[in-house]
PDB file of C-alpha atoms in Angstrom:
ATOM      1  CA  MET A   1     222.040 -28.201 102.664  1.00 58.00           C
ATOM      2  CA  GLU A   2     224.059 -28.991  99.521  1.00 59.00           C
ATOM      3  CA  THR A   3     224.575 -25.707  97.690  1.00 72.00           C
ATOM      4  CA  ASN A   4     226.582 -26.897  94.670  1.00 85.00           C
ATOM      5  CA  ASN A   5     223.456 -28.021  92.748  1.00 91.00           C
ATOM      6  CA  LEU A   6     220.761 -25.506  93.708  1.00 95.00           C
ATOM      7  CA  TYR A   7     220.040 -24.256  90.219  1.00 97.00           C
ATOM      8  CA  PRO A   8     217.537 -26.985  89.222  1.00 97.00           C
ATOM      9  CA  GLU A   9     215.528 -26.109  92.348  1.00 97.00           C
ATOM     10  CA  ILE A  10     215.249 -22.517  91.167  1.00 98.00           C
ATOM     11  CA  TYR A  11     213.997 -23.274  87.647  1.00 98.00           C
ATOM     12  CA  SER A  12     211.765 -26.228  88.592  1.00 98.00           C
ATOM     13  CA  MET A  13     208.137 -25.735  87.517  1.00 98.00           C
ATOM     14  CA  LYS A  14     207.003 -26.298  91.096  1.00 98.00           C
ATOM     15  CA  ASN A  15     209.183 -23.435  92.324  1.00 98.00           C
ATOM     16  CA  LEU A  16     208.190 -21.146  89.441  1.00 98.00           C
ATOM     17  CA  ILE A  17     204.497 -21.731  90.172  1.00 98.00           C
ATOM     18  CA  LEU A  18     205.028 -20.874  93.848  1.00 98.00           C
ATOM     19  CA  ALA A  19     207.085 -17.821  92.824  1.00 98.00           C
ATOM     20  CA  TRP A  20     204.314 -16.682  90.430  1.00 98.00           C
ATOM     21  CA  LYS A  21     201.785 -16.918  93.282  1.00 98.00           C
ATOM     22  CA  LYS A  22     204.062 -14.796  95.472  1.00 97.00           C
ATOM     23  CA  ALA A  23     204.681 -12.225  92.728  1.00 97.00           C
ATOM     24  CA  ARG A  24     200.954 -11.790  91.955  1.00 97.00           C
ATOM     25  CA  LYS A  25     199.872 -11.444  95.598  1.00 96.00           C
ATOM     26  CA  GLY A  26     197.936  -8.195  96.022  1.00 95.00           C
ATOM     27  CA  LYS A  27     198.342  -7.399  92.311  1.00 95.00           C
ATOM     28  CA  THR A  28     195.840  -9.706  90.621  1.00 95.00           C
ATOM     29  CA  LYS A  29     193.943  -6.805  89.007  1.00 96.00           C
ATOM     30  CA  LYS A  30     197.044  -5.195  87.506  1.00 95.00           C
ATOM     31  CA  ASP A  31     197.081  -5.171  83.699  1.00 97.00           C
ATOM     32  CA  TYR A  32     200.547  -6.757  83.504  1.00 96.00           C
ATOM     33  CA  VAL A  33     199.461  -9.664  85.737  1.00 97.00           C
ATOM     34  CA  ILE A  34     196.267 -10.228  83.738  1.00 97.00           C
ATOM     35  CA  GLU A  35     198.267 -10.153  80.505  1.00 97.00           C
ATOM     36  CA  PHE A  36     200.840 -12.665  81.796  1.00 97.00           C
ATOM     37  CA  GLU A  37     198.099 -14.994  83.019  1.00 97.00           C
ATOM     38  CA  LYS A  38     196.277 -15.078  79.667  1.00 97.00           C
ATOM     39  CA  ASN A  39     198.889 -17.661  78.662  1.00 97.00           C
ATOM     40  CA  LEU A  40     200.082 -18.638  82.121  1.00 98.00           C
ATOM     41  CA  GLY A  41     201.235 -22.167  81.320  1.00 97.00           C
ATOM     42  CA  ASP A  42     203.163 -21.127  78.210  1.00 98.00           C
ATOM     43  CA  ASN A  43     204.758 -18.156  79.979  1.00 98.00           C
ATOM     44  CA  LEU A  44     205.915 -20.212  82.962  1.00 98.00           C
ATOM     45  CA  ARG A  45     207.241 -22.938  80.676  1.00 98.00           C
ATOM     46  CA  ALA A  46     209.130 -20.296  78.674  1.00 98.00           C
ATOM     47  CA  LEU A  47     210.754 -19.032  81.874  1.00 98.00           C
ATOM     48  CA  HIS A  48     211.545 -22.615  82.865  1.00 98.00           C
ATOM     49  CA  TYR A  49     213.389 -23.307  79.600  1.00 98.00           C
ATOM     50  CA  GLU A  50     215.174 -19.941  79.520  1.00 98.00           C
ATOM     51  CA  LEU A  51     216.489 -20.549  83.016  1.00 98.00           C
ATOM     52  CA  LYS A  52     217.273 -24.215  82.473  1.00 98.00           C
ATOM     53  CA  TYR A  53     219.347 -23.588  79.349  1.00 97.00           C
ATOM     54  CA  LEU A  54     220.973 -20.428  80.748  1.00 96.00           C
ATOM     55  CA  TYR A  55     219.693 -17.898  78.220  1.00 95.00           C
ATOM     56  CA  TYR A  56     217.329 -16.049  80.545  1.00 97.00           C
ATOM     57  CA  LYS A  57     217.938 -12.291  80.506  1.00 95.00           C
ATOM     58  CA  PRO A  58     215.873  -9.764  82.499  1.00 95.00           C
ATOM     59  CA  LYS A  59     214.056  -7.033  80.615  1.00 94.00           C
ATOM     60  CA  PRO A  60     215.082  -3.373  81.067  1.00 91.00           C
ATOM     61  CA  LEU A  61     213.798  -1.778  84.263  1.00 91.00           C
ATOM     62  CA  LYS A  62     211.129   0.919  84.286  1.00 88.00           C
ATOM     63  CA  ILE A  63     211.901   3.909  86.508  1.00 83.00           C
ATOM     64  CA  PHE A  64     209.539   6.128  88.457  1.00 79.00           C
ATOM     65  CA  ILE A  65     209.948   8.625  91.298  1.00 79.00           C
ATOM     66  CA  LEU A  66     208.350   8.377  94.745  1.00 75.00           C
ATOM     67  CA  CYS A  67     208.279  11.482  96.932  1.00 73.00           C
ATOM     68  CA  ASP A  68     206.845  10.101 100.193  1.00 64.00           C
ATOM     69  CA  PRO A  69     208.408  10.389 102.740  1.00 67.00           C
ATOM     70  CA  LYS A  70     211.516  11.352 100.753  1.00 70.00           C
ATOM     71  CA  THR A  71     212.322  11.437  97.056  1.00 73.00           C
ATOM     72  CA  ARG A  72     213.418   8.036  95.828  1.00 73.00           C
ATOM     73  CA  LYS A  73     214.030   6.555  92.391  1.00 76.00           C
ATOM     74  CA  ILE A  74     212.243   3.200  92.209  1.00 78.00           C
ATOM     75  CA  SER A  75     213.068   0.601  89.572  1.00 83.00           C
ATOM     76  CA  LYS A  76     210.225  -1.623  88.423  1.00 87.00           C
ATOM     77  CA  SER A  77     210.991  -5.047  86.973  1.00 93.00           C
ATOM     78  CA  ASP A  78     208.835  -6.724  84.375  1.00 95.00           C
ATOM     79  CA  PHE A  79     206.388  -9.163  85.973  1.00 97.00           C
ATOM     80  CA  ARG A  80     208.156 -12.244  84.563  1.00 97.00           C
ATOM     81  CA  ASP A  81     211.413 -10.999  86.076  1.00 97.00           C
ATOM     82  CA  ARG A  82     209.725 -10.564  89.455  1.00 97.00           C
ATOM     83  CA  ILE A  83     208.718 -14.223  89.268  1.00 98.00           C
ATOM     84  CA  VAL A  84     212.376 -15.156  88.703  1.00 98.00           C
ATOM     85  CA  GLN A  85     213.440 -13.011  91.652  1.00 97.00           C
ATOM     86  CA  HIS A  86     210.914 -14.745  93.903  1.00 98.00           C
ATOM     87  CA  ALA A  87     212.118 -18.112  92.568  1.00 98.00           C
ATOM     88  CA  ILE A  88     215.711 -17.258  93.526  1.00 98.00           C
ATOM     89  CA  VAL A  89     214.890 -15.885  96.974  1.00 97.00           C
ATOM     90  CA  ARG A  90     212.589 -18.824  97.810  1.00 97.00           C
ATOM     91  CA  ILE A  91     215.526 -21.217  97.414  1.00 97.00           C
ATOM     92  CA  ILE A  92     218.498 -19.273  98.782  1.00 97.00           C
ATOM     93  CA  GLU A  93     216.890 -17.180 101.536  1.00 96.00           C
ATOM     94  CA  PRO A  94     216.735 -20.074 104.070  1.00 95.00           C
ATOM     95  CA  ILE A  95     220.460 -20.671 103.554  1.00 95.00           C
ATOM     96  CA  PHE A  96     221.365 -17.096 104.497  1.00 96.00           C
ATOM     97  CA  ASP A  97     218.616 -16.228 106.952  1.00 95.00           C
ATOM     98  CA  LYS A  98     219.853 -18.597 109.650  1.00 93.00           C
ATOM     99  CA  SER A  99     223.183 -16.743 109.663  1.00 95.00           C
ATOM    100  CA  PHE A 100     221.562 -13.313 110.145  1.00 97.00           C
ATOM    101  CA  ILE A 101     221.600 -11.817 113.617  1.00 96.00           C
ATOM    102  CA  TYR A 102     218.296 -11.831 115.504  1.00 96.00           C
ATOM    103  CA  ASP A 103     218.037  -8.029 115.439  1.00 96.00           C
ATOM    104  CA  SER A 104     218.331  -7.619 111.691  1.00 97.00           C
ATOM    105  CA  CYS A 105     214.705  -6.638 111.189  1.00 96.00           C
ATOM    106  CA  ALA A 106     213.960  -5.739 107.565  1.00 93.00           C
ATOM    107  CA  ASN A 107     212.467  -8.007 104.904  1.00 90.00           C
ATOM    108  CA  ARG A 108     212.411 -11.104 107.086  1.00 92.00           C
ATOM    109  CA  LYS A 109     209.591 -13.388 108.158  1.00 89.00           C
ATOM    110  CA  LYS A 110     208.010 -12.368 111.486  1.00 89.00           C
ATOM    111  CA  LYS A 111     210.185  -9.242 111.576  1.00 93.00           C
ATOM    112  CA  GLY A 112     209.645  -5.700 110.266  1.00 92.00           C
ATOM    113  CA  ASN A 113     208.947  -2.196 111.597  1.00 93.00           C
ATOM    114  CA  SER A 114     206.846  -3.260 114.575  1.00 95.00           C
ATOM    115  CA  PHE A 115     209.407  -5.892 115.602  1.00 96.00           C
ATOM    116  CA  ALA A 116     212.225  -3.312 115.419  1.00 95.00           C
ATOM    117  CA  LEU A 117     210.273  -0.867 117.586  1.00 95.00           C
ATOM    118  CA  LYS A 118     209.502  -3.582 120.153  1.00 95.00           C
ATOM    119  CA  GLN A 119     213.189  -4.533 120.292  1.00 95.00           C
ATOM    120  CA  PHE A 120     214.137  -0.887 120.758  1.00 95.00           C
ATOM    121  CA  GLU A 121     211.723  -0.529 123.691  1.00 95.00           C
ATOM    122  CA  LYS A 122     212.995  -3.794 125.170  1.00 94.00           C
ATOM    123  CA  PHE A 123     216.642  -2.720 124.901  1.00 94.00           C
ATOM    124  CA  LYS A 124     215.868   0.750 126.251  1.00 92.00           C
ATOM    125  CA  ARG A 125     214.276  -0.682 129.384  1.00 92.00           C
ATOM    126  CA  LYS A 126     217.078  -3.201 129.894  1.00 91.00           C
ATOM    127  CA  ASP A 127     219.878  -0.674 129.464  1.00 85.00           C
ATOM    128  CA  THR A 128     218.188   1.906 131.713  1.00 87.00           C
ATOM    129  CA  TYR A 129     217.221  -0.645 134.362  1.00 86.00           C
ATOM    130  CA  ASN A 130     213.570   0.080 133.595  1.00 87.00           C
ATOM    131  CA  LEU A 131     214.108   3.819 132.960  1.00 83.00           C
ATOM    132  CA  LYS A 132     216.045   4.427 136.188  1.00 86.00           C
ATOM    133  CA  ILE A 133     219.235   5.717 134.577  1.00 90.00           C
ATOM    134  CA  LYS A 134     220.108   7.769 131.500  1.00 91.00           C
ATOM    135  CA  ILE A 135     221.472   6.154 128.348  1.00 92.00           C
ATOM    136  CA  PHE A 136     222.452   7.398 124.890  1.00 94.00           C
ATOM    137  CA  CYS A 137     221.336   6.335 121.442  1.00 94.00           C
ATOM    138  CA  LEU A 138     223.389   6.484 118.250  1.00 95.00           C
ATOM    139  CA  LYS A 139     221.124   6.511 115.189  1.00 95.00           C
ATOM    140  CA  ALA A 140     222.805   6.303 111.804  1.00 94.00           C
ATOM    141  CA  ASP A 141     222.297   5.263 108.218  1.00 93.00           C
ATOM    142  CA  ILE A 142     224.530   4.489 105.277  1.00 94.00           C
ATOM    143  CA  LYS A 143     224.518   7.279 102.715  1.00 90.00           C
ATOM    144  CA  HIS A 144     223.376   6.221  99.231  1.00 88.00           C
ATOM    145  CA  TYR A 145     223.503   2.615 100.358  1.00 92.00           C
ATOM    146  CA  PHE A 146     221.753   0.915  97.439  1.00 91.00           C
ATOM    147  CA  GLN A 147     223.610   3.011  94.846  1.00 89.00           C
ATOM    148  CA  GLU A 148     227.009   2.192  96.345  1.00 90.00           C
ATOM    149  CA  ILE A 149     226.809  -1.573  96.889  1.00 94.00           C
ATOM    150  CA  ASN A 150     229.831  -3.189  95.267  1.00 94.00           C
ATOM    151  CA  HIS A 151     228.819  -6.173  93.124  1.00 95.00           C
ATOM    152  CA  GLU A 152     232.194  -7.890  93.414  1.00 95.00           C
ATOM    153  CA  ILE A 153     232.093  -7.800  97.213  1.00 96.00           C
ATOM    154  CA  LEU A 154     228.451  -8.905  97.287  1.00 97.00           C
ATOM    155  CA  LEU A 155     229.113 -11.859  94.976  1.00 97.00           C
ATOM    156  CA  LYS A 156     232.097 -12.963  97.069  1.00 97.00           C
ATOM    157  CA  ILE A 157     229.873 -12.958 100.167  1.00 97.00           C
ATOM    158  CA  ILE A 158     227.208 -14.967  98.328  1.00 97.00           C
ATOM    159  CA  GLU A 159     229.794 -17.432  96.992  1.00 96.00           C
ATOM    160  CA  ARG A 160     230.801 -18.383 100.534  1.00 95.00           C
ATOM    161  CA  LYS A 161     227.475 -20.185 100.856  1.00 95.00           C
ATOM    162  CA  ILE A 162     226.318 -20.773  97.268  1.00 96.00           C
ATOM    163  CA  LYS A 163     228.642 -23.098  95.361  1.00 95.00           C
ATOM    164  CA  ASP A 164     226.526 -23.528  92.212  1.00 96.00           C
ATOM    165  CA  GLU A 165     228.093 -21.343  89.500  1.00 96.00           C
ATOM    166  CA  ARG A 166     224.820 -21.245  87.544  1.00 97.00           C
ATOM    167  CA  VAL A 167     223.082 -19.559  90.487  1.00 98.00           C
ATOM    168  CA  ILE A 168     225.913 -17.020  90.708  1.00 97.00           C
ATOM    169  CA  LEU A 169     225.621 -16.322  86.961  1.00 97.00           C
ATOM    170  CA  LEU A 170     221.862 -15.739  87.307  1.00 97.00           C
ATOM    171  CA  ILE A 171     222.372 -13.377  90.246  1.00 97.00           C
ATOM    172  CA  LYS A 172     225.061 -11.510  88.296  1.00 95.00           C
ATOM    173  CA  ARG A 173     222.688 -11.002  85.369  1.00 94.00           C
ATOM    174  CA  ILE A 174     220.095  -9.493  87.693  1.00 95.00           C
ATOM    175  CA  LEU A 175     222.683  -7.241  89.349  1.00 93.00           C
ATOM    176  CA  ASP A 176     223.961  -6.087  85.956  1.00 91.00           C
ATOM    177  CA  ASN A 177     220.425  -5.080  84.921  1.00 88.00           C
ATOM    178  CA  ASN A 178     220.789  -1.752  86.712  1.00 74.00           C
ATOM    179  CA  VAL A 179     220.019   1.755  85.519  1.00 59.00           C
ATOM    180  CA  SER A 180     221.274   3.658  88.555  1.00 54.00           C
ATOM    181  CA  GLY A 181     223.707   5.678  86.449  1.00 51.00           C
ATOM    182  CA  ASN A 182     226.614   4.318  88.488  1.00 56.00           C
ATOM    183  CA  PRO A 183     229.708   2.789  86.914  1.00 57.00           C
ATOM    184  CA  SER A 184     229.380  -0.883  86.058  1.00 68.00           C
ATOM    185  CA  GLY A 185     229.749  -3.104  89.099  1.00 84.00           C
ATOM    186  CA  LYS A 186     228.039  -0.827  91.606  1.00 89.00           C
ATOM    187  CA  GLY A 187     224.492  -0.316  92.860  1.00 89.00           C
ATOM    188  CA  MET A 188     221.229  -2.217  93.147  1.00 91.00           C
ATOM    189  CA  PRO A 189     217.828  -0.924  92.019  1.00 87.00           C
ATOM    190  CA  LEU A 190     215.327   0.000  94.712  1.00 84.00           C
ATOM    191  CA  GLY A 191     212.187  -2.022  94.100  1.00 83.00           C
ATOM    192  CA  ASN A 192     213.678  -5.402  93.252  1.00 90.00           C
ATOM    193  CA  LEU A 193     212.922  -8.222  95.699  1.00 93.00           C
ATOM    194  CA  THR A 194     216.477  -9.462  95.210  1.00 95.00           C
ATOM    195  CA  SER A 195     217.824  -5.996  96.113  1.00 94.00           C
ATOM    196  CA  GLN A 196     215.968  -6.095  99.429  1.00 93.00           C
ATOM    197  CA  PHE A 197     217.304  -9.563 100.183  1.00 96.00           C
ATOM    198  CA  PHE A 198     220.891  -8.874  99.085  1.00 97.00           C
ATOM    199  CA  ALA A 199     220.864  -5.668 101.156  1.00 95.00           C
ATOM    200  CA  ASN A 200     220.642  -7.881 104.252  1.00 96.00           C
ATOM    201  CA  VAL A 201     223.270 -10.307 102.955  1.00 97.00           C
ATOM    202  CA  TYR A 202     225.703  -7.422 102.332  1.00 97.00           C
ATOM    203  CA  LEU A 203     225.200  -5.712 105.697  1.00 97.00           C
ATOM    204  CA  ASN A 204     225.283  -8.961 107.642  1.00 97.00           C
ATOM    205  CA  GLU A 205     229.030  -8.289 107.551  1.00 96.00           C
ATOM    206  CA  LEU A 206     228.442  -5.041 109.460  1.00 96.00           C
ATOM    207  CA  ASP A 207     226.164  -6.826 111.929  1.00 97.00           C
ATOM    208  CA  TYR A 208     228.852  -9.378 112.777  1.00 96.00           C
ATOM    209  CA  PHE A 209     231.476  -6.670 113.139  1.00 95.00           C
ATOM    210  CA  VAL A 210     229.303  -4.645 115.519  1.00 95.00           C
ATOM    211  CA  LYS A 211     228.163  -7.649 117.562  1.00 95.00           C
ATOM    212  CA  HIS A 212     231.327  -9.761 117.639  1.00 93.00           C
ATOM    213  CA  GLU A 213     234.216  -7.361 117.079  1.00 93.00           C
ATOM    214  CA  LEU A 214     232.913  -4.289 118.920  1.00 91.00           C
ATOM    215  CA  LYS A 215     230.907  -6.462 121.364  1.00 92.00           C
ATOM    216  CA  VAL A 216     227.908  -4.135 121.168  1.00 94.00           C
ATOM    217  CA  LYS A 217     225.019  -5.530 123.177  1.00 93.00           C
ATOM    218  CA  TYR A 218     222.121  -3.285 122.125  1.00 96.00           C
ATOM    219  CA  TYR A 219     222.145  -2.951 118.341  1.00 97.00           C
ATOM    220  CA  ILE A 220     219.256  -3.036 115.849  1.00 97.00           C
ATOM    221  CA  ARG A 221     219.421  -2.720 112.063  1.00 97.00           C
ATOM    222  CA  TYR A 222     216.635  -2.092 109.542  1.00 96.00           C
ATOM    223  CA  VAL A 223     218.120  -2.196 106.026  1.00 94.00           C
ATOM    224  CA  ASP A 224     220.721   0.638 106.076  1.00 94.00           C
ATOM    225  CA  ASP A 225     219.403   2.316 109.251  1.00 95.00           C
ATOM    226  CA  PHE A 226     220.734   1.184 112.606  1.00 96.00           C
ATOM    227  CA  VAL A 227     220.723   2.197 116.262  1.00 96.00           C
ATOM    228  CA  ILE A 228     223.099   1.445 119.122  1.00 96.00           C
ATOM    229  CA  LEU A 229     222.161   2.035 122.764  1.00 94.00           C
ATOM    230  CA  HIS A 230     224.866   2.533 125.370  1.00 93.00           C
ATOM    231  CA  SER A 231     225.331   4.125 128.783  1.00 90.00           C
ATOM    232  CA  SER A 232     228.420   6.027 127.609  1.00 90.00           C
ATOM    233  CA  LYS A 233     228.128   8.901 125.148  1.00 90.00           C
ATOM    234  CA  GLU A 234     231.908   8.872 124.721  1.00 90.00           C
ATOM    235  CA  TYR A 235     231.814   5.205 123.752  1.00 88.00           C
ATOM    236  CA  LEU A 236     229.343   5.938 120.948  1.00 90.00           C
ATOM    237  CA  ILE A 237     231.248   8.992 119.709  1.00 86.00           C
ATOM    238  CA  SER A 238     234.523   7.056 119.645  1.00 83.00           C
ATOM    239  CA  GLY A 239     233.018   4.211 117.615  1.00 71.00           C
ATOM    240  CA  GLY A 240     233.205   1.597 120.338  1.00 63.00           C
ATOM    241  CA  GLY A 241     236.670   2.644 121.422  1.00 53.00           C
ATOM    242  CA  ARG A 242     238.166   2.306 117.938  1.00 55.00           C
TER     243      ARG A 242
END
């Protein structure tokens, strides 16, 4: 796919309509959706022109706290900004998804929690020869992952595949609309669709390192949580011999 002229695909009315349908799914009775849809045509056309002529700017995020299962600060985008995020992901996700490893399980079509658990059971049985021998499992996560993502590194990864500078500018504006309290250039807000997608793009680098550099056979990642199964406890403790 040509990636040096993707921007018109993002702001096309056809794509914005499909993105609006995605953004409203399961939320049709929400006040903010009802309000947006009172003047649906005008609002979508306004987004179209703002994006087309490069003066679109996301509105400030609203913050609320979730305490189940652990305390998390969630950032809520305005509904029109969620439409833009869906519009972006609809166009660029297929470009990146085919480069993701099979066992990257979060926020992907036909993947998810149940898929990750099935893969874990499958790997466990394979590595234990159907539970006949003992194996070891390394379970880890990346501390403060979303708060610590480096924008410069993320954009360089994205630019390897996306050659349209207007798309990069739009992504940068969304990344810069962050109220994490971190210094400029770091962090992504939990709650944004683009954050979920870019989380996979960023850690695809880790996936390739684990699979191709360390040659790990049984590895599964779900956002910033991952497991490695191996017959040697020492191997896991030593970081694959490194």
